[in-house]
């Protein structure tokens, strides 16, 4: 009875899948905003991390 605090298997799988989906979505949004920031001003701070001299 080592798992007496664990919930039902289906509930655990749903939580794990939902958490993984949200995490993956955050990574996709991060890379999207990093490489396609949508800013046209070359002096915007987002471009500092993409400079060639870094």
PDB file of C-alpha atoms in Angstrom, residues 1-51:
ATOM      1  CA  UNK A   1       0.000   0.000   0.000  1.00  0.00           C
ATOM      2  CA  UNK A   2       2.795   2.395  -0.946  1.00  0.00           C
ATOM      3  CA  UNK A   3       0.521   4.404  -3.246  1.00  0.00           C
ATOM      4  CA  UNK A   4      -2.314   5.148  -0.862  1.00  0.00           C
ATOM      5  CA  UNK A   5      -2.056   8.910  -1.582  1.00  0.00           C
ATOM      6  CA  UNK A   6      -2.124   8.542  -5.381  1.00  0.00           C
ATOM      7  CA  UNK A   7      -5.306   9.240  -7.271  1.00  0.00           C
ATOM      8  CA  UNK A   8      -6.870   7.136  -9.995  1.00  0.00           C
ATOM      9  CA  UNK A   9      -4.619   6.302 -12.927  1.00  0.00           C
ATOM     10  CA  UNK A  10      -6.820   8.085 -15.475  1.00  0.00           C
ATOM     11  CA  UNK A  11      -6.808  11.282 -13.413  1.00  0.00           C
ATOM     12  CA  UNK A  12      -3.038  11.190 -13.125  1.00  0.00           C
ATOM     13  CA  UNK A  13      -2.644  10.652 -16.855  1.00  0.00           C
ATOM     14  CA  UNK A  14      -4.964  13.576 -17.645  1.00  0.00           C
ATOM     15  CA  UNK A  15      -2.990  15.888 -15.346  1.00  0.00           C
ATOM     16  CA  UNK A  16       0.327  14.750 -16.817  1.00  0.00           C
ATOM     17  CA  UNK A  17      -0.924  15.202 -20.400  1.00  0.00           C
ATOM     18  CA  UNK A  18      -2.371  18.635 -19.646  1.00  0.00           C
ATOM     19  CA  UNK A  19       0.813  19.793 -17.931  1.00  0.00           C
ATOM     20  CA  UNK A  20       2.930  18.514 -20.802  1.00  0.00           C
ATOM     21  CA  UNK A  21       0.739  20.246 -23.369  1.00  0.00           C
ATOM     22  CA  UNK A  22       0.941  23.562 -21.523  1.00  0.00           C
ATOM     23  CA  UNK A  23       4.724  23.239 -21.163  1.00  0.00           C
ATOM     24  CA  UNK A  24       5.143  22.428 -24.846  1.00  0.00           C
ATOM     25  CA  UNK A  25       2.919  25.386 -25.753  1.00  0.00           C
ATOM     26  CA  UNK A  26       5.087  27.698 -23.655  1.00  0.00           C
ATOM     27  CA  UNK A  27       8.223  26.500 -25.429  1.00  0.00           C
ATOM     28  CA  UNK A  28       6.597  26.988 -28.838  1.00  0.00           C
ATOM     29  CA  UNK A  29       5.519  30.515 -27.858  1.00  0.00           C
ATOM     30  CA  UNK A  30       9.021  31.281 -26.560  1.00  0.00           C
ATOM     31  CA  UNK A  31      10.744  30.271 -29.791  1.00  0.00           C
ATOM     32  CA  UNK A  32       8.070  31.947 -31.921  1.00  0.00           C
ATOM     33  CA  UNK A  33       8.498  35.259 -30.098  1.00  0.00           C
ATOM     34  CA  UNK A  34      12.283  34.907 -30.111  1.00  0.00           C
ATOM     35  CA  UNK A  35      12.723  34.352 -33.838  1.00  0.00           C
ATOM     36  CA  UNK A  36       9.623  36.176 -35.105  1.00  0.00           C
ATOM     37  CA  UNK A  37       9.171  38.985 -32.603  1.00  0.00           C
ATOM     38  CA  UNK A  38       6.897  41.064 -34.836  1.00  0.00           C
ATOM     39  CA  UNK A  39       8.818  44.236 -34.098  1.00  0.00           C
ATOM     40  CA  UNK A  40      10.116  46.303 -37.000  1.00  0.00           C
ATOM     41  CA  UNK A  41      12.154  48.761 -34.918  1.00  0.00           C
ATOM     42  CA  UNK A  42      15.791  47.578 -35.020  1.00  0.00           C
ATOM     43  CA  UNK A  43      16.440  49.272 -31.655  1.00  0.00           C
ATOM     44  CA  UNK A  44      13.872  47.129 -29.841  1.00  0.00           C
ATOM     45  CA  UNK A  45      15.399  45.164 -26.914  1.00  0.00           C
ATOM     46  CA  UNK A  46      14.327  41.858 -28.469  1.00  0.00           C
ATOM     47  CA  UNK A  47      16.974  42.260 -31.133  1.00  0.00           C
ATOM     48  CA  UNK A  48      19.822  42.568 -28.618  1.00  0.00           C
ATOM     49  CA  UNK A  49      19.883  38.818 -28.020  1.00  0.00           C
ATOM     50  CA  UNK A  50      20.012  38.070 -31.765  1.00  0.00           C
ATOM     51  CA  UNK A  51      23.008  40.296 -32.581  1.00  0.00           C
TER      52      UNK A  51
END
